[in-house]
Coordinates of C-alpha atoms and ligand atoms in Angstrom, one line a residue:
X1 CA -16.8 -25.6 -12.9
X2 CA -14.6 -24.9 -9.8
X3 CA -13.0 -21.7 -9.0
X4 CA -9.2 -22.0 -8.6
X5 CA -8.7 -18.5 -6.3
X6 CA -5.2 -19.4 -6.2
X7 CA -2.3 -17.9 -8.2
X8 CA 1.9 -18.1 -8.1
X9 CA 3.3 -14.7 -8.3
X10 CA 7.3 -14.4 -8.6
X11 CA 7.2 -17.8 -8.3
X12 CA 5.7 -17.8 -4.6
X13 CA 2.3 -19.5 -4.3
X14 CA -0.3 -17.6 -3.1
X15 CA -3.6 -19.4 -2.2
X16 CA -5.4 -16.4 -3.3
X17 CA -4.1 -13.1 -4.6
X18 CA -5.3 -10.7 -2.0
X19 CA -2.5 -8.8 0.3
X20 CA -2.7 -6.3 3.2
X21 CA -0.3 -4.2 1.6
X22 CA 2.9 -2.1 3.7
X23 CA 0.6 0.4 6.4
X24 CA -0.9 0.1 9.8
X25 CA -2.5 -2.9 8.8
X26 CA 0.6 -5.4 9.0
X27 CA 2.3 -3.2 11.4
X28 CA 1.8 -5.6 14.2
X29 CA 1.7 -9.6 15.0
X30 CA -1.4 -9.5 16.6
X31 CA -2.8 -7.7 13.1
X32 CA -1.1 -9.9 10.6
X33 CA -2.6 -13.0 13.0
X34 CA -5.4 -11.6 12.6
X35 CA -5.6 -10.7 8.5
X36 CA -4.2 -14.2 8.4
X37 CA -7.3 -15.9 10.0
X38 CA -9.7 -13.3 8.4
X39 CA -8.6 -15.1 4.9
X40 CA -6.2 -12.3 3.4
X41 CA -3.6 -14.8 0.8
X42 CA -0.6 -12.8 2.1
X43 CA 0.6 -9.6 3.7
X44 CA 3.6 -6.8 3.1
X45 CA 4.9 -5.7 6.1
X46 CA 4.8 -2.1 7.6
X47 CA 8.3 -0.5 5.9
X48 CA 11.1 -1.8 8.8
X49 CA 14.3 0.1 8.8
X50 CA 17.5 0.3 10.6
X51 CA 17.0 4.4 11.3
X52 CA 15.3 5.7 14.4
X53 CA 11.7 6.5 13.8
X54 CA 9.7 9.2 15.3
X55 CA 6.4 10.1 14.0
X56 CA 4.6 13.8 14.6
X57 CA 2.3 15.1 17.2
X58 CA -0.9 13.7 17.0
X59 CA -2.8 12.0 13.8
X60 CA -0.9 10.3 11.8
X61 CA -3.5 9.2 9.2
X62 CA -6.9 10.7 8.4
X63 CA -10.0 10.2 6.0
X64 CA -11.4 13.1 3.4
X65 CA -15.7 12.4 2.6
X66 CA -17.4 14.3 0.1
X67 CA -20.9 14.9 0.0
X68 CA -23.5 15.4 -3.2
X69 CA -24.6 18.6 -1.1
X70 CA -21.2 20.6 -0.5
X71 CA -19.1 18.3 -2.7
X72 CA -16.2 19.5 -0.9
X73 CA -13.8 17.3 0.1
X74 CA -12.9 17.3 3.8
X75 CA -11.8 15.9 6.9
X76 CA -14.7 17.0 9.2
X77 CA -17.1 14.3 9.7
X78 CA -20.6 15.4 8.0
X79 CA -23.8 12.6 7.6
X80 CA -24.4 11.3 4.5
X81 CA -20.3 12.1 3.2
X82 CA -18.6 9.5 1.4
X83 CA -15.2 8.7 1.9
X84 CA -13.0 10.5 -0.8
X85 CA -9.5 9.3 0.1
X86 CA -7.0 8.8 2.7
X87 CA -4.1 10.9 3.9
X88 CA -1.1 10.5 5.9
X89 CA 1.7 11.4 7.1
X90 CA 3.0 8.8 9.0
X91 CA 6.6 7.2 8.7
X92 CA 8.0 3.6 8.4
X93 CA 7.4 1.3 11.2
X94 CA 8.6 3.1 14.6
X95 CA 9.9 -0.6 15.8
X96 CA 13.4 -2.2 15.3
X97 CA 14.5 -4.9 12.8
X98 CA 15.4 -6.7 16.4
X99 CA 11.4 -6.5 17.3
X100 CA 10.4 -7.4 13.9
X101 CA 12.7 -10.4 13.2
X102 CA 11.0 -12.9 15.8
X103 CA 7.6 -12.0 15.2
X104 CA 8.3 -12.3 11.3
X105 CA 9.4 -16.5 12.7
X106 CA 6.0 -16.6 14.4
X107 CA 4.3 -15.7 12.1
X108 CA 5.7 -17.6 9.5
X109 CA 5.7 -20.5 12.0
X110 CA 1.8 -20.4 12.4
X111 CA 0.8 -19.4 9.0
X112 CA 3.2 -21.5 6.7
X113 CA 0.8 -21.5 4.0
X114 CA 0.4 -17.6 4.2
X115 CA 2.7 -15.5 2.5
X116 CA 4.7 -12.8 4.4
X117 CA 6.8 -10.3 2.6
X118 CA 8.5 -8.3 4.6
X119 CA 8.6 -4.1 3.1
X120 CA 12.5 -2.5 3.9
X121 CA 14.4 0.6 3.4
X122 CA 17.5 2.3 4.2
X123 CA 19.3 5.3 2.8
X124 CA 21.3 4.7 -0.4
X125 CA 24.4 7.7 -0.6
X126 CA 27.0 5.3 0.1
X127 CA 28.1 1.9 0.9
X128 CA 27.1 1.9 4.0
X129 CA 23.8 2.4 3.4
X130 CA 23.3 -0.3 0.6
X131 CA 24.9 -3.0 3.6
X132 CA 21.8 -2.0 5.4
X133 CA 19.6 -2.7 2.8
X134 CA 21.2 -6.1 3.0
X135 CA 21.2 -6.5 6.6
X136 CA 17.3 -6.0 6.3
X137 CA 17.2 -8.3 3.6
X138 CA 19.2 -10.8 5.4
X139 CA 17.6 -10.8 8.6
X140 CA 14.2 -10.6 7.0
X141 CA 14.5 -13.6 5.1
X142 CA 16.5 -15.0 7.4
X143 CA 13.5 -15.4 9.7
X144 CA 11.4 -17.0 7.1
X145 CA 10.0 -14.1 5.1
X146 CA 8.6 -15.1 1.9
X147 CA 10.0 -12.3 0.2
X148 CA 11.1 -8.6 -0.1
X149 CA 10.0 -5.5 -0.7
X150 CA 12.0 -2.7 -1.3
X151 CA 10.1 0.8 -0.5
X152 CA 11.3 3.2 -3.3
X153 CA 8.3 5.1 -2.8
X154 CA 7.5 6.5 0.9
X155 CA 6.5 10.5 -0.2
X156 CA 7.1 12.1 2.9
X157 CA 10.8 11.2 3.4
X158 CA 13.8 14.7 3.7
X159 CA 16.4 12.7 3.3
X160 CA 17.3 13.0 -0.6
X161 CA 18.5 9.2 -0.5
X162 CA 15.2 7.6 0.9
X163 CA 12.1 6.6 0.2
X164 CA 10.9 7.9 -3.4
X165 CA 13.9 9.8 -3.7
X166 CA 15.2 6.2 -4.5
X167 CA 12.1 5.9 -7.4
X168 CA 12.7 8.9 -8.5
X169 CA 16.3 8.2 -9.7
X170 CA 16.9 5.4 -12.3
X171 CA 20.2 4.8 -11.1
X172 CA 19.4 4.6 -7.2
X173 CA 16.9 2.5 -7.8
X174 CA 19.0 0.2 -10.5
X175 CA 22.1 0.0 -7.7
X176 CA 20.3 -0.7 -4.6
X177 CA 17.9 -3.5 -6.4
X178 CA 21.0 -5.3 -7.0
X179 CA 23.5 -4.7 -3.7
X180 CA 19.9 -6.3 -2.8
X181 CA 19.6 -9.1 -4.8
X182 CA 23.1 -9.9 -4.2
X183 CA 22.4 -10.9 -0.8
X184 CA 18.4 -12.3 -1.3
X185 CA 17.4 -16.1 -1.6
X186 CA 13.9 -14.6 -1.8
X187 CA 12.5 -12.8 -4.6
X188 CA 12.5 -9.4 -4.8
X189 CA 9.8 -6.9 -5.0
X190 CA 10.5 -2.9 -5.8
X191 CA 7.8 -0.5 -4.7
X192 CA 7.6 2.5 -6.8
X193 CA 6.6 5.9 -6.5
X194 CA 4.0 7.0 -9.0
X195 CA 5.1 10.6 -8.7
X196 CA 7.3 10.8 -11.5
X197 CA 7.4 11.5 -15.0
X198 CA 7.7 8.4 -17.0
X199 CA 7.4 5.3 -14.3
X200 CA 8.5 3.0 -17.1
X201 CA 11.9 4.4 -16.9
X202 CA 12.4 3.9 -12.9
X203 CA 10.5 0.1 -14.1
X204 CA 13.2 -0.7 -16.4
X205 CA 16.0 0.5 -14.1
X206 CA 14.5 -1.9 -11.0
X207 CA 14.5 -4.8 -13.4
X208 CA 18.4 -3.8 -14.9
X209 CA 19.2 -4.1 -11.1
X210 CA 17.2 -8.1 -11.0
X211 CA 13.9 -7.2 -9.6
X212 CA 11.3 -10.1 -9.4
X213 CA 8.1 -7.5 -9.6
X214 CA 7.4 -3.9 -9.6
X215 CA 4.6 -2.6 -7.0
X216 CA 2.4 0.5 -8.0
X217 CA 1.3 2.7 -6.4
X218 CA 2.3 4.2 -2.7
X219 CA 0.2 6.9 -2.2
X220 CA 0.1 10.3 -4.4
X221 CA 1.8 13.6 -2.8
X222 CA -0.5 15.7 -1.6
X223 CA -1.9 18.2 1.2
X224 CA -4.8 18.3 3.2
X225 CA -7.2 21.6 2.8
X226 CA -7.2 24.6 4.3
X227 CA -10.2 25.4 6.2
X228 CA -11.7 28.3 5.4
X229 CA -13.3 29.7 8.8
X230 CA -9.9 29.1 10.7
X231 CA -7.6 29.3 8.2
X232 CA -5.5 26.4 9.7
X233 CA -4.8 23.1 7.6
X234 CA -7.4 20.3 8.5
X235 CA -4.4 18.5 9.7
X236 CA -1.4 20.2 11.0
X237 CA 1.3 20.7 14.2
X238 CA 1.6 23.9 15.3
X239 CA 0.1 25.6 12.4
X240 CA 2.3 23.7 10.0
X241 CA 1.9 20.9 7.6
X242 CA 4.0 18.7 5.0
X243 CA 3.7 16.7 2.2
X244 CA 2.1 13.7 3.0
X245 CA 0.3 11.1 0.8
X246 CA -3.2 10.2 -0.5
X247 CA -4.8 6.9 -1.1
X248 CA -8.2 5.4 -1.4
X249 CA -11.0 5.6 -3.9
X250 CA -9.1 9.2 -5.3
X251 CA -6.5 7.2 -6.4
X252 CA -7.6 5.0 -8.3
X253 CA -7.9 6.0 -11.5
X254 CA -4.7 7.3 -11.5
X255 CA -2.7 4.1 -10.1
X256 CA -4.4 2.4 -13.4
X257 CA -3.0 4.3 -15.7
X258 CA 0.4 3.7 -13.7
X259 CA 0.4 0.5 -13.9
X260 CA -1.5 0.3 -17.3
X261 CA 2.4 1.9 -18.6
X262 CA 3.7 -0.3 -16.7
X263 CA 2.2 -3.7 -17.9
X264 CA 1.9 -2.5 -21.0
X265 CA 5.8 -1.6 -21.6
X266 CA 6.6 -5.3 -19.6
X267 CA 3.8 -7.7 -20.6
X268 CA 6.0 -10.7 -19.6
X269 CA 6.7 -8.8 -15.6
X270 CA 5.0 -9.6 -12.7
X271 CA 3.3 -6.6 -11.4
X272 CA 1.4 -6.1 -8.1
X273 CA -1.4 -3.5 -8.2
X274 CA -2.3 -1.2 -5.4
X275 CA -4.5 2.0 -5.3
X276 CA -8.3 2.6 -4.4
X277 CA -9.0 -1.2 -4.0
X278 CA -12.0 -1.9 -1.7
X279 CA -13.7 -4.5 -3.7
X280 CA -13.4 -7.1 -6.5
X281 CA -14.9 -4.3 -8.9
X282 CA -11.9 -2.4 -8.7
X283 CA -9.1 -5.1 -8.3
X284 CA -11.2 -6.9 -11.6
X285 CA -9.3 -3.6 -13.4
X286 CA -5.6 -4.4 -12.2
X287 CA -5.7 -8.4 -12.9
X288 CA -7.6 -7.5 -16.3
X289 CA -4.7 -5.2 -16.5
X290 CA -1.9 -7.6 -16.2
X291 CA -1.4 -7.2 -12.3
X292 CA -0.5 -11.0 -10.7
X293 CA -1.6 -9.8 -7.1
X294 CA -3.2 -6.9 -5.8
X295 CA -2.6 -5.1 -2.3
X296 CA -4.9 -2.9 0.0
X297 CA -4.5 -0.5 2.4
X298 CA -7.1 2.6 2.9
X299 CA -10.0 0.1 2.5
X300 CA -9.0 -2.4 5.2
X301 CA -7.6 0.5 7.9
X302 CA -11.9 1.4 7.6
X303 CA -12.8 -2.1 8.2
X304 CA -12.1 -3.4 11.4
X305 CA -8.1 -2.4 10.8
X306 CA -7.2 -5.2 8.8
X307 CA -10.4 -6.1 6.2
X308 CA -12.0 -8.7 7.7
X309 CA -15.1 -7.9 5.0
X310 CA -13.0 -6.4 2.3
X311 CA -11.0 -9.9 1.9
X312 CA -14.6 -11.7 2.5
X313 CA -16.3 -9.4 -0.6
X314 CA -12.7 -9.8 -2.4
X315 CA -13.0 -13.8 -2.4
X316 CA -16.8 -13.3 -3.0
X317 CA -16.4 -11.2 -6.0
X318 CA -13.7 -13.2 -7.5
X319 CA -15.7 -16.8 -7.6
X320 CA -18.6 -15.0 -9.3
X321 CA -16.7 -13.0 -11.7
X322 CA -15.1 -16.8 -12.7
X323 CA -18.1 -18.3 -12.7
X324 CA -19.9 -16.2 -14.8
X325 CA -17.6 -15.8 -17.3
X326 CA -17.3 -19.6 -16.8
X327 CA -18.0 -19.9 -20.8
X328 CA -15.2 -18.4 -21.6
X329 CA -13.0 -21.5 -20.1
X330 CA -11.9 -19.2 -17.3
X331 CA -11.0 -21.2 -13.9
X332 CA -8.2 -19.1 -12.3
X333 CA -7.2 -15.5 -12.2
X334 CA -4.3 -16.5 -15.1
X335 CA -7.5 -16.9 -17.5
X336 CA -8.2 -13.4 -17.8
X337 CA -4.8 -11.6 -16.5
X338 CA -4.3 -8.9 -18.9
X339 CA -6.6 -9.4 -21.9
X340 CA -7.6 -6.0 -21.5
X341 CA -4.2 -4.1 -21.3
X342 CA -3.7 -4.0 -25.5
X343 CA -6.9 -1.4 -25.4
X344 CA -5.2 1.0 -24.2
X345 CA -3.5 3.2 -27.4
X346 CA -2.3 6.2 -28.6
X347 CA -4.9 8.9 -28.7
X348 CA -4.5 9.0 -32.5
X349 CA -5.4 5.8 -32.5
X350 CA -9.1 6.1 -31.4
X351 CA -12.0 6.3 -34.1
X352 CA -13.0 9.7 -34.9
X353 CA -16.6 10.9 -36.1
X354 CA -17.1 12.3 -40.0
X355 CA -17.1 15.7 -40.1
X356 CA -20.7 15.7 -40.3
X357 CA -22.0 14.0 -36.7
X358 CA -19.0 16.2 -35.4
X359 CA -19.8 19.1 -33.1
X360 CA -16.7 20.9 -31.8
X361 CA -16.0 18.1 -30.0
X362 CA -19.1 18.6 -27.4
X363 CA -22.5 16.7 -27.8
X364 CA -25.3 17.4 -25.9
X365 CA -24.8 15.8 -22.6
X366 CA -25.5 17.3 -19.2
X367 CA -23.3 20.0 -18.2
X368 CA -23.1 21.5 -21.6
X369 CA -25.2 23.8 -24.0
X370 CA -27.1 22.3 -27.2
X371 CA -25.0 22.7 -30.0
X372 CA -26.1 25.9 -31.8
X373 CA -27.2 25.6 -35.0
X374 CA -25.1 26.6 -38.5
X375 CA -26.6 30.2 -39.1
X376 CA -25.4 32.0 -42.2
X377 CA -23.5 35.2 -41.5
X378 CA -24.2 38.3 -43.9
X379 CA -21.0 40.5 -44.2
Ligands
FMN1 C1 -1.3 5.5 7.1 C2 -0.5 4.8 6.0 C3 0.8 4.3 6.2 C4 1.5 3.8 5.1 N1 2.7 3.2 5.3 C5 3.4 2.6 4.3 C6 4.7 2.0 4.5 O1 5.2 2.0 5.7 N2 5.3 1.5 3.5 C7 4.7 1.4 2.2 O2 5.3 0.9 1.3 N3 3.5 2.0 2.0 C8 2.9 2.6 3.0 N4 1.6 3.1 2.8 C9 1.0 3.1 1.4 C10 0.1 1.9 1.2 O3 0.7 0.6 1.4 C11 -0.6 1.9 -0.2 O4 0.4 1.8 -1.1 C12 -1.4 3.2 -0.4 O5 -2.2 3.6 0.7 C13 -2.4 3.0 -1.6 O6 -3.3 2.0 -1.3 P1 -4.9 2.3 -0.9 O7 -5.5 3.1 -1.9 O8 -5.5 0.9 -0.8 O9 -4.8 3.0 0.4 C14 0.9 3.7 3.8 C15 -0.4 4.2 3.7 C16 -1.1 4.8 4.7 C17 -2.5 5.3 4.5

């Protein structure tokens, strides 16, 4: 039986559904050309914007490794570590819509049957802003962007209108999906933040304002460690550090149980999964999930900047995960999308043991003392 790798996603058709997703990645022509050619289905551009960018001093992006001998997590390089997350602090794309909207034509021009989203964001106070939100939108698809997504979700943003100020606020993101979709012939993609209470609420709100998909997750808040000999941050300018975000392996667990709410309270939406991806192993979770399409990042910035083997072990993984559940019927990724998201329940759900196999809770596994045995107490 053959393997059908293909799959259409808000109605866009994707010959397989692996992305670069929005990050240094696809923040050049010369790297989407290349991510193109290396076999990646589609890519999400680098976030463009109509605001001046300017990053910080020095690194922008960095990688913590762990080892099974200090089991720290760090940035200093040590042999034998392996890589714990990513973290960054880096800002949306630091060139114009004017520079992006003729490479976006290229691109499009000699890659027709690759799909190129293009990521945006603008403030969203006042009017104003929300017209630049559809002068991105415009201009992107304009070009021949194969759709839009919006970036409610960039964690290291001051301004309280921007970034996932937007995901945190139900009604920002409900009033700038629409002045968005009132302009788009494309479909339209929102990019949460996962650092909220309840992502089902910002969800609903995106898809009250016409969203196409919801996208989860950008990368976690977080800061890098302090080192303990010199006191200072790993990473830091001047002595001083901010909020930045973390992605990679670290992440995944906890962008599954984003999107598991999320796929679980819209089993008929499109979702697109992002977090910890590096092989088919982990993006077998999201599709099994309910995901449509998943995304990379951390994995592919490793791999020669853009994933040349990630997408290769991606493809590979997916044919023999199809073919050897070929019994089932299963031929494309539709066959198996989502049969696992109804296991996840409440916690009163889950079987419990009779009181007699039932000790405190703790059984005698590594890490733990043997249950002690009932001894009668004489008062
Ligand atoms: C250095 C860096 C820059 C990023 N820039 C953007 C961006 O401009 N827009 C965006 O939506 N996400 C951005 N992201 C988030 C990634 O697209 C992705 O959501 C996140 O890294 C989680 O995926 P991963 O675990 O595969 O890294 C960036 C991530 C990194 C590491």
């Amino acid at each position: 039986m053959s393997v059908d790798r293909s799959v259409t996603f808000t109605g866009i058709h994707f010959e397989n559904p692996f992305l670069l997703s929005s990050a240094p990645p696809t923040e050049s022509e010369s790297n989407i050309t290349r991510a193109f050619e290396a076999g990646w289905g589609g890519v999400v551009t680098k976030t463009i914007g109509l605001h001046p960018v300017v990053n910080v001093y020095g690194a922008k992006a960095k990688f913590m490794r762990t080892t099974p001998e200090d089991a720290n997590v760090s940035m200093k390089k040590r042999p034998g570590a392996a890589l714990h997350s990513s973290w960054n602090w880096e800002l949306i794309s630091d060139k114009t819509l004017e520079w992006w909207a003729p490479r976006i034509r290229r691109i499009k021009e000699a890659f027709p049957n690759k799909v190129l989203i293009a990521s945006i964001m603008a403030g969203s106070g006042n009017d104003k802003e929300l017209k630049h939100w559809q002068e991105l939108a415009e201009t992107a698809q304009g070009e021949g962007a194969d759709g839009l997504e919006l970036n409610f979700s960039c964690p290291h943003m001051d301004r309280r209108d921007m970034g996932s100020n937007i995901g945190k606020d139900q009604g920002l993101c409900s009033v700038v999906t629409e002045a968005v979709k009132e302009v788009a012939k494309v479909p339209v993609w929102c990019k949460l933040t996962p650092a909220t209470a309840d992502i089902v609420v910002e969800a609903a709100a995106c898809f009250r304002g016409g969203a196409d998909a919801i996208v989860s997750s950008n990368t976690f808040p977080s800061i890098p460690l302090i080192d303990p000999e010199t006191l200072e941050f790993e990473i830091n300018v001047d002595g001083l550090v901010s909020s930045g975000g973390l992605g990679g392996p670290a992440i995944l667990p906890l962008a599954l149980a984003k999107m598991a709410q999320l796929t679980k309270a819209f089993p008929d939406r499109s979702f697109s999964g992002i977090g910890g991806i590096s092989d088919f192993n982990q993006a077998a979770s999201y599709f099994l999930l309910g995901c449509g399409t998943v995304q990379v990042c951390t994995a592919a910035m490793l791999d020669q900047a853009v994933g040349p083997n990630v997408i290769k072990r991606l493809l590979s993984g997916l044919d023999k995960f199809i073919e050897e559940h070929a019994k089932n019927g299963w031929k494309s990724v539709e066959d198996f999308r989502g049969i696992r998201r109804d296991r996840i329940v409440l916690q009163s759900e889950i079987r419990r043991p009779d009181s007699s196999e039932y000790y405190s809770g703790y059984e005698t596994v590594e890490g733990y003392a043997a249950p002690q045995p009932e001894v009668a107490v004489r008062v």
